[in-house]
Coordinates of C-alpha atoms in Angstrom, one line a residue:
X1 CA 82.8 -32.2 134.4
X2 CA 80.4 -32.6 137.5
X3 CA 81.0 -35.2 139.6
X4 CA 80.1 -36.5 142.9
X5 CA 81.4 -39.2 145.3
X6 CA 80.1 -41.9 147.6
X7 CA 81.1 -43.2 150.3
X8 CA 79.8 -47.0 150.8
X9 CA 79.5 -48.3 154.3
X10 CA 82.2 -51.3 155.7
X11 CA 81.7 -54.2 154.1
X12 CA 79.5 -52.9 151.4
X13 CA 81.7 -51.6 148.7
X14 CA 80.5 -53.8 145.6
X15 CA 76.4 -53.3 146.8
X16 CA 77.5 -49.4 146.2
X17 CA 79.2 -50.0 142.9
X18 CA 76.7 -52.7 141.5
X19 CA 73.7 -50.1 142.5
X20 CA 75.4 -46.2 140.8
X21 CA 76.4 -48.3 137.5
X22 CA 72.9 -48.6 136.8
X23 CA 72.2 -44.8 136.8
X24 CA 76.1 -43.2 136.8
X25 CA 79.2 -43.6 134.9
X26 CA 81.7 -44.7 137.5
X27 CA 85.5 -43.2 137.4
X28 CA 87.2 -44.4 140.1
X29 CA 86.5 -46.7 142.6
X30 CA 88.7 -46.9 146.1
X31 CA 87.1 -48.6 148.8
X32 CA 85.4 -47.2 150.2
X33 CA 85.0 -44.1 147.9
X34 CA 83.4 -44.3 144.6
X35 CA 83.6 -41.3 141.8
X36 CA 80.5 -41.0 139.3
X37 CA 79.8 -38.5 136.7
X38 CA 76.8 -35.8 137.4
X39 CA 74.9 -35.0 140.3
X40 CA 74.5 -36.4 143.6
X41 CA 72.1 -40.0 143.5
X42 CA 70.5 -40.4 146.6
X43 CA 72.3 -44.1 146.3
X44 CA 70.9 -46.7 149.1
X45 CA 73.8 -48.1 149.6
X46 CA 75.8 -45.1 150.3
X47 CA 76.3 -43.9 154.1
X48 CA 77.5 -40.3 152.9
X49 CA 77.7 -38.4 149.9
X50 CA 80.1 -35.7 148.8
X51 CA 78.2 -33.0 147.3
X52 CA 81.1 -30.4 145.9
X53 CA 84.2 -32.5 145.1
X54 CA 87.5 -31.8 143.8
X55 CA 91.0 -32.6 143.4
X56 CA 93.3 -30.2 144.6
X57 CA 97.7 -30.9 144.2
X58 CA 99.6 -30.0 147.0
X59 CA 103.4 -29.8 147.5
X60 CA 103.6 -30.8 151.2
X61 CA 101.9 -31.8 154.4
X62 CA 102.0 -28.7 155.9
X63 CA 100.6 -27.5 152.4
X64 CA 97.4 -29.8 152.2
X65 CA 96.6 -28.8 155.8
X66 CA 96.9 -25.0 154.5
X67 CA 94.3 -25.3 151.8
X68 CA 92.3 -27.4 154.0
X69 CA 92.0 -24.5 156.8
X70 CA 91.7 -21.9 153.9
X71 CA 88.4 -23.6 152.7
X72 CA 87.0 -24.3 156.4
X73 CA 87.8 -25.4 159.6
X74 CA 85.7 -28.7 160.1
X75 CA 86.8 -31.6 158.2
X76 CA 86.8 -35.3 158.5
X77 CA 89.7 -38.3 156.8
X78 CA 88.1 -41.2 154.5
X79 CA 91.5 -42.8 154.1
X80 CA 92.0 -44.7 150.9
X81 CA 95.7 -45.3 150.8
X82 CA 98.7 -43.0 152.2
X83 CA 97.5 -43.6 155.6
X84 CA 100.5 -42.5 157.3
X85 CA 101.0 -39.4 155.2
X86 CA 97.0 -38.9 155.7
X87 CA 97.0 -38.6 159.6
X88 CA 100.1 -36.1 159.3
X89 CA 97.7 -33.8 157.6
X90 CA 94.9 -34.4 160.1
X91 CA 97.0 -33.7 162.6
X92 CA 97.5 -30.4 161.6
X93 CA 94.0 -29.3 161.1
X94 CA 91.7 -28.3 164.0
X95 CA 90.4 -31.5 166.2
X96 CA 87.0 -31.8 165.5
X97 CA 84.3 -33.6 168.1
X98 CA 83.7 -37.0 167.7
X99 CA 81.0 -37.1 171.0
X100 CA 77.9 -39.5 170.7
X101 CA 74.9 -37.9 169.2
X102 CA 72.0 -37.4 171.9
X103 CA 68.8 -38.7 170.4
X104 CA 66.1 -36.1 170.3
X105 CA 68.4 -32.5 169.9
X106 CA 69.4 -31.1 166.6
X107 CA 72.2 -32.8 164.4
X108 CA 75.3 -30.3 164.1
X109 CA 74.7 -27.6 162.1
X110 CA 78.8 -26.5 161.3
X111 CA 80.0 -27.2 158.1
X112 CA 82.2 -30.3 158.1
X113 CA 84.0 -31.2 155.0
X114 CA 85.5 -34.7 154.1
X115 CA 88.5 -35.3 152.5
X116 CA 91.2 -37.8 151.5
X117 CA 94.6 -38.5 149.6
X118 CA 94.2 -39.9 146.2
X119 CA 98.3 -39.7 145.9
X120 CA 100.7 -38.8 147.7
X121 CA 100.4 -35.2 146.1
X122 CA 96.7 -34.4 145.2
X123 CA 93.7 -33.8 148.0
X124 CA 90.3 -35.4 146.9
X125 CA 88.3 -32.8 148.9
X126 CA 84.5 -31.6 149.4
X127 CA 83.4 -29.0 152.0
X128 CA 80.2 -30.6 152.0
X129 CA 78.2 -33.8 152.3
X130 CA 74.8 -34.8 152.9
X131 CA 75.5 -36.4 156.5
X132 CA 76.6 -34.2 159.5
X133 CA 78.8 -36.6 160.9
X134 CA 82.3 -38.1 160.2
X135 CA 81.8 -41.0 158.0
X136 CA 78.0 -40.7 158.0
X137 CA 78.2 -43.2 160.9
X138 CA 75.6 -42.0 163.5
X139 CA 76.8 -43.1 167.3
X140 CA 73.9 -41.7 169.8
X141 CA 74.4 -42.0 174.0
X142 CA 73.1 -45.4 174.4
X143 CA 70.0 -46.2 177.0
X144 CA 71.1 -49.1 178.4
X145 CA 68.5 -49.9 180.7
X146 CA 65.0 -49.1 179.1
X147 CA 64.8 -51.0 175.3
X148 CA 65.3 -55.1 175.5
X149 CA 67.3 -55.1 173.1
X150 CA 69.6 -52.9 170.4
X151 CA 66.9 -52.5 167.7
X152 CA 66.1 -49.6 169.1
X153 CA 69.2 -47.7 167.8
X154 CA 68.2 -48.4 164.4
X155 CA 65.4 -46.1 164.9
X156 CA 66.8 -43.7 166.6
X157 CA 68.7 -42.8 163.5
X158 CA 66.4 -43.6 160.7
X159 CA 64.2 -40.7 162.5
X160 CA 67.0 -38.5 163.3
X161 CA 67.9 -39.1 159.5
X162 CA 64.2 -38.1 158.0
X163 CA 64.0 -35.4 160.4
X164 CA 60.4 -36.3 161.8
X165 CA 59.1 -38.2 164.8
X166 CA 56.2 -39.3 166.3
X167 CA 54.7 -38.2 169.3
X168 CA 51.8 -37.5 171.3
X169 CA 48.6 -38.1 169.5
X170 CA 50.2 -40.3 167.3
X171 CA 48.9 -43.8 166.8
X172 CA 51.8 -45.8 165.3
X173 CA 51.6 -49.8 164.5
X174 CA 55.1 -51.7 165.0
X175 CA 54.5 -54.5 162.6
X176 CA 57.4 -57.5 163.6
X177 CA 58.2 -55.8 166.7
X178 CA 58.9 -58.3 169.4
X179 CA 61.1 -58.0 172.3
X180 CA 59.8 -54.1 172.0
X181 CA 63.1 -52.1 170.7
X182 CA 61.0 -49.9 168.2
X183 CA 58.1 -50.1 170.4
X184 CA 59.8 -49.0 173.1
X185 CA 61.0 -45.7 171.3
X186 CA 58.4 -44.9 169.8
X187 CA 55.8 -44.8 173.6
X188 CA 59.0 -42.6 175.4
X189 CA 58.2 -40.3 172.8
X190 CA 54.4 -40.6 173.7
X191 CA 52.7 -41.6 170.8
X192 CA 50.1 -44.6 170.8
X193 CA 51.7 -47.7 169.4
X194 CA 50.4 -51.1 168.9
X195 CA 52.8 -53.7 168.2
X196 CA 51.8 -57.0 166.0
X197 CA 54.3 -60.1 166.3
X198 CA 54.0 -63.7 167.2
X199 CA 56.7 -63.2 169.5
X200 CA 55.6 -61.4 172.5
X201 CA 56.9 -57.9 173.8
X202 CA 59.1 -57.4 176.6
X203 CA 57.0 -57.1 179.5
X204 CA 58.2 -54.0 181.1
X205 CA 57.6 -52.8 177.4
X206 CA 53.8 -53.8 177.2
X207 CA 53.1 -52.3 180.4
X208 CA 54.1 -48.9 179.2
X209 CA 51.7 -46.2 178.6
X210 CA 49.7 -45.9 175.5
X211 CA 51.4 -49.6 174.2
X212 CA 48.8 -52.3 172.8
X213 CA 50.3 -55.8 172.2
X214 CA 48.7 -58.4 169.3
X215 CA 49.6 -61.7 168.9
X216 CA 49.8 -62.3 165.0
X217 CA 51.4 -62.0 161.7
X218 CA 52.6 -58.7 160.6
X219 CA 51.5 -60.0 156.9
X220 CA 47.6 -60.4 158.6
X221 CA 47.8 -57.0 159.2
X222 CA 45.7 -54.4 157.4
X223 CA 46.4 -51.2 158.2
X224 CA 42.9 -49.6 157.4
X225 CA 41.5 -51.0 160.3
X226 CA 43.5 -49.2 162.9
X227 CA 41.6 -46.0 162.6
X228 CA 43.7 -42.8 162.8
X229 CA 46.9 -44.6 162.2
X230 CA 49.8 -42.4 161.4
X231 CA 53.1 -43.8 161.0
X232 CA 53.7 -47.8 160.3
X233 CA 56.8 -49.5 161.3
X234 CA 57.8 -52.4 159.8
X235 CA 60.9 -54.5 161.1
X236 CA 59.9 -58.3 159.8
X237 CA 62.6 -61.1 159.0
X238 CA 61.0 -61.6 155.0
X239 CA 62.3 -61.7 151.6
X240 CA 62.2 -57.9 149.9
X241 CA 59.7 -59.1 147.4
X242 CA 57.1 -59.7 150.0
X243 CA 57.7 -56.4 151.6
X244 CA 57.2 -54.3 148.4
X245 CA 53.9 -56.2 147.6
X246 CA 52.8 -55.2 151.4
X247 CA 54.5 -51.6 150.9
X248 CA 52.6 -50.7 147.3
X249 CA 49.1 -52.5 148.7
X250 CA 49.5 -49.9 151.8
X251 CA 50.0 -47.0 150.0
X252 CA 47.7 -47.9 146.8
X253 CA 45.0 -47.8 149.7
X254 CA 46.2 -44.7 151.4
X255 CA 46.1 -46.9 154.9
X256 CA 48.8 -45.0 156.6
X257 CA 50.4 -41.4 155.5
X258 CA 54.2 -42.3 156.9
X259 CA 56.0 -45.7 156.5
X260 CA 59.6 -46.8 158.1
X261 CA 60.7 -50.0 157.1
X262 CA 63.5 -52.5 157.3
X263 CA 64.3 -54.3 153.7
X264 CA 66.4 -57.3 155.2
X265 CA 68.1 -59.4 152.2
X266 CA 68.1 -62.7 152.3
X267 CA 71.2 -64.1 150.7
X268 CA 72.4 -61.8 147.9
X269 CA 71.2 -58.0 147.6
X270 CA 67.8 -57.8 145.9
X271 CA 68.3 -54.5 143.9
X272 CA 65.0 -55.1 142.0
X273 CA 62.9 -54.7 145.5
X274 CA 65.5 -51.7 145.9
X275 CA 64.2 -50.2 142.7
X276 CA 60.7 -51.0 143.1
X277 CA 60.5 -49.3 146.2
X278 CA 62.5 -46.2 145.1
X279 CA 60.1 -45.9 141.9
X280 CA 57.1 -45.2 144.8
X281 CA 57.1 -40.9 145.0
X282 CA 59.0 -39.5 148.1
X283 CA 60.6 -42.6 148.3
X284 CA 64.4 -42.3 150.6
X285 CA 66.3 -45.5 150.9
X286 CA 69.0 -45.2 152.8
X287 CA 71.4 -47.6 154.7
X288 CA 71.9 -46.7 158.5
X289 CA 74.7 -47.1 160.6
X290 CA 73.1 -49.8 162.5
X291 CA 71.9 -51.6 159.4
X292 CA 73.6 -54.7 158.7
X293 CA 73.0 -56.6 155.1
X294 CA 69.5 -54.6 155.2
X295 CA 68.5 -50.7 154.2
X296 CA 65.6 -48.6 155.8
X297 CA 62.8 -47.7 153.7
X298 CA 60.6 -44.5 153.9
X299 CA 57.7 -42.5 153.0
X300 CA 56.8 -39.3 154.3
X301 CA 54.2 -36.8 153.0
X302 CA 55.8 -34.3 150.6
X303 CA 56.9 -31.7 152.3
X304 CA 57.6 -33.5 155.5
X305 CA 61.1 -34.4 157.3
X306 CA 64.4 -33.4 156.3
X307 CA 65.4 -32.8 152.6
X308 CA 67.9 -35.1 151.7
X309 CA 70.7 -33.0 151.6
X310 CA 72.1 -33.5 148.0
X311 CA 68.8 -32.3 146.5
X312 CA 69.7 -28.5 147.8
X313 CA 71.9 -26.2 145.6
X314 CA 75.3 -25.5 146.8
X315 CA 75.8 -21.9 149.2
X316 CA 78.5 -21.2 146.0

């Protein structure tokens, strides 16, 4: 039987469940690892997926490490119990690089597998997932002097995520912007970005090339009248509702061809605005590392960006 399994970010175990029952049949459930019958669901609430999983019985340490190396040599620990008995087995299998991502060159391209003990004598294993990275949790080389504040990390990975960025000749409107985080990224890599807010920008971020600041409401806004404007960021403090009515006018109006957006929850988690705004086509929801009750919203032309991963047929 096909199967597939998620791995739900800290702290959001029950989000992950509550969201794959409504399209999955769910057979196990270990925080923070969830099994589900068929193929992989591009779930929002799930940092990584497990594209080929199996269960594979070992006799011994020394024997789980074995079949590990047999398979490949990159692989990564999602300990769900046995966590002694699960870092003797790690350390036996080739150390693999946990350095900080640098924002701007190519995500790792070796294999990395992810695996962990389900008992004390059987592997839960898969030589690949859709994210590059241990855990899916993407840790970049901070700037520490330029953004004003730490929102800027948050885009850092949604675009190193999708695949795409802008840059120059790109006009780009940062819609709830203020200090500048998003804005700030988006003029180092040279595109033309005017930022809406009430609050006003950081001023060493408004005096940097090709930045435009307006005082207003991001919900003001319309989009058609910034002429040329090709990617819309949205990072507003709202309830999800609002944001899908703003999302589907947008798009039913063909104002802006690429959308990044932040669906903050206020409260509980509003999986109807989740499902609204995965019913638009070429929809990807997915919930970053630096996303805290919140998931990142995106629309890219077809064709554009990086495939999520789980959509490709296996190498086998």
């Amino acid at each position: 039987m096909t199967f597939t399994v998620y791995q739900a970010p800290a702290g959001l175990f029950p989000e992950l469940v509550q969201e794959l029952r409504t399209v999955r049949e769910i057979t196990a459930a270990r925080d923070p690892l969830v099994t589900a019958s068929g193929p992989p669901y591009p779930a929002a609430f799930a940092a990584d997926v497990w594209l080929d999983p199996a269960f594979v019985p070992f006799e011994s340490i020394s024997d789980a490490a074995r079949t590990l190396k047999g398979i490949q040599r990159n692989w990564s620990l999602v300990p769900v119990g046995h966590f002694r008995r699960a870092a003797l087995v790690v350390e036996k299998l080739p150390r693999v690089s946990a350095r900080p991502l640098v924002f701007g060159q190519p995500l790792p391209a070796s294999p990395l597998g992810a695996f962990t003990l389900w008992d004390e004598r059987t592997l839960l294993l898969s030589p690949r997932k859709t994210e590059p990275v241990p855990g899916g949790e993407y840790r970049f080389v901070e700037d520490k002097k330029g953004p004003p504040n730490r929102a800027y990390l948050k885009l850092w990975e949604a675009l190193t995520r999708l695949g795409t960025m802008p840059g120059p000749g790109d006009v780009c409107l940062d819609l709830g912007g203020s200090p500048g985080g998003w804005t700030y990224v988006l003029a180092t890599l040279g595109a033309s970005v005017t930022c809406v807010d009430k609050a006003p920008l950081a001023p060493e971020v408004t005096a940097m090339p090709g930045v435009r600041f307006v005082p207003g409401s991001a919900f003001a806004v319309d989009p058609a009248a910034y002429p040329g404007l090709s990617w819309l960021f949205w990072d507003v403090i709202c309830y999800p509702a609002r944001l899908v009515t703003f999302v589907r006018r947008v798009v039913e109006r063909g104002s802006c061809p690429r959308l990044v957006c932040t669906v903050k929850f206020q409260g509980e988690t509003d999986f109807s605005a989740v499902q609204a705004l995965r019913a638009m086509p070429g929809a990807r929801l997915m919930h970053l590392t630096h996303n805290k009750h919140e998931v990142t919203f995106a629309l890219l032309p077809e064709g554009q960006g990086r495939p999520w991963p789980g959509d490709q047929p296996s190498a086998a």
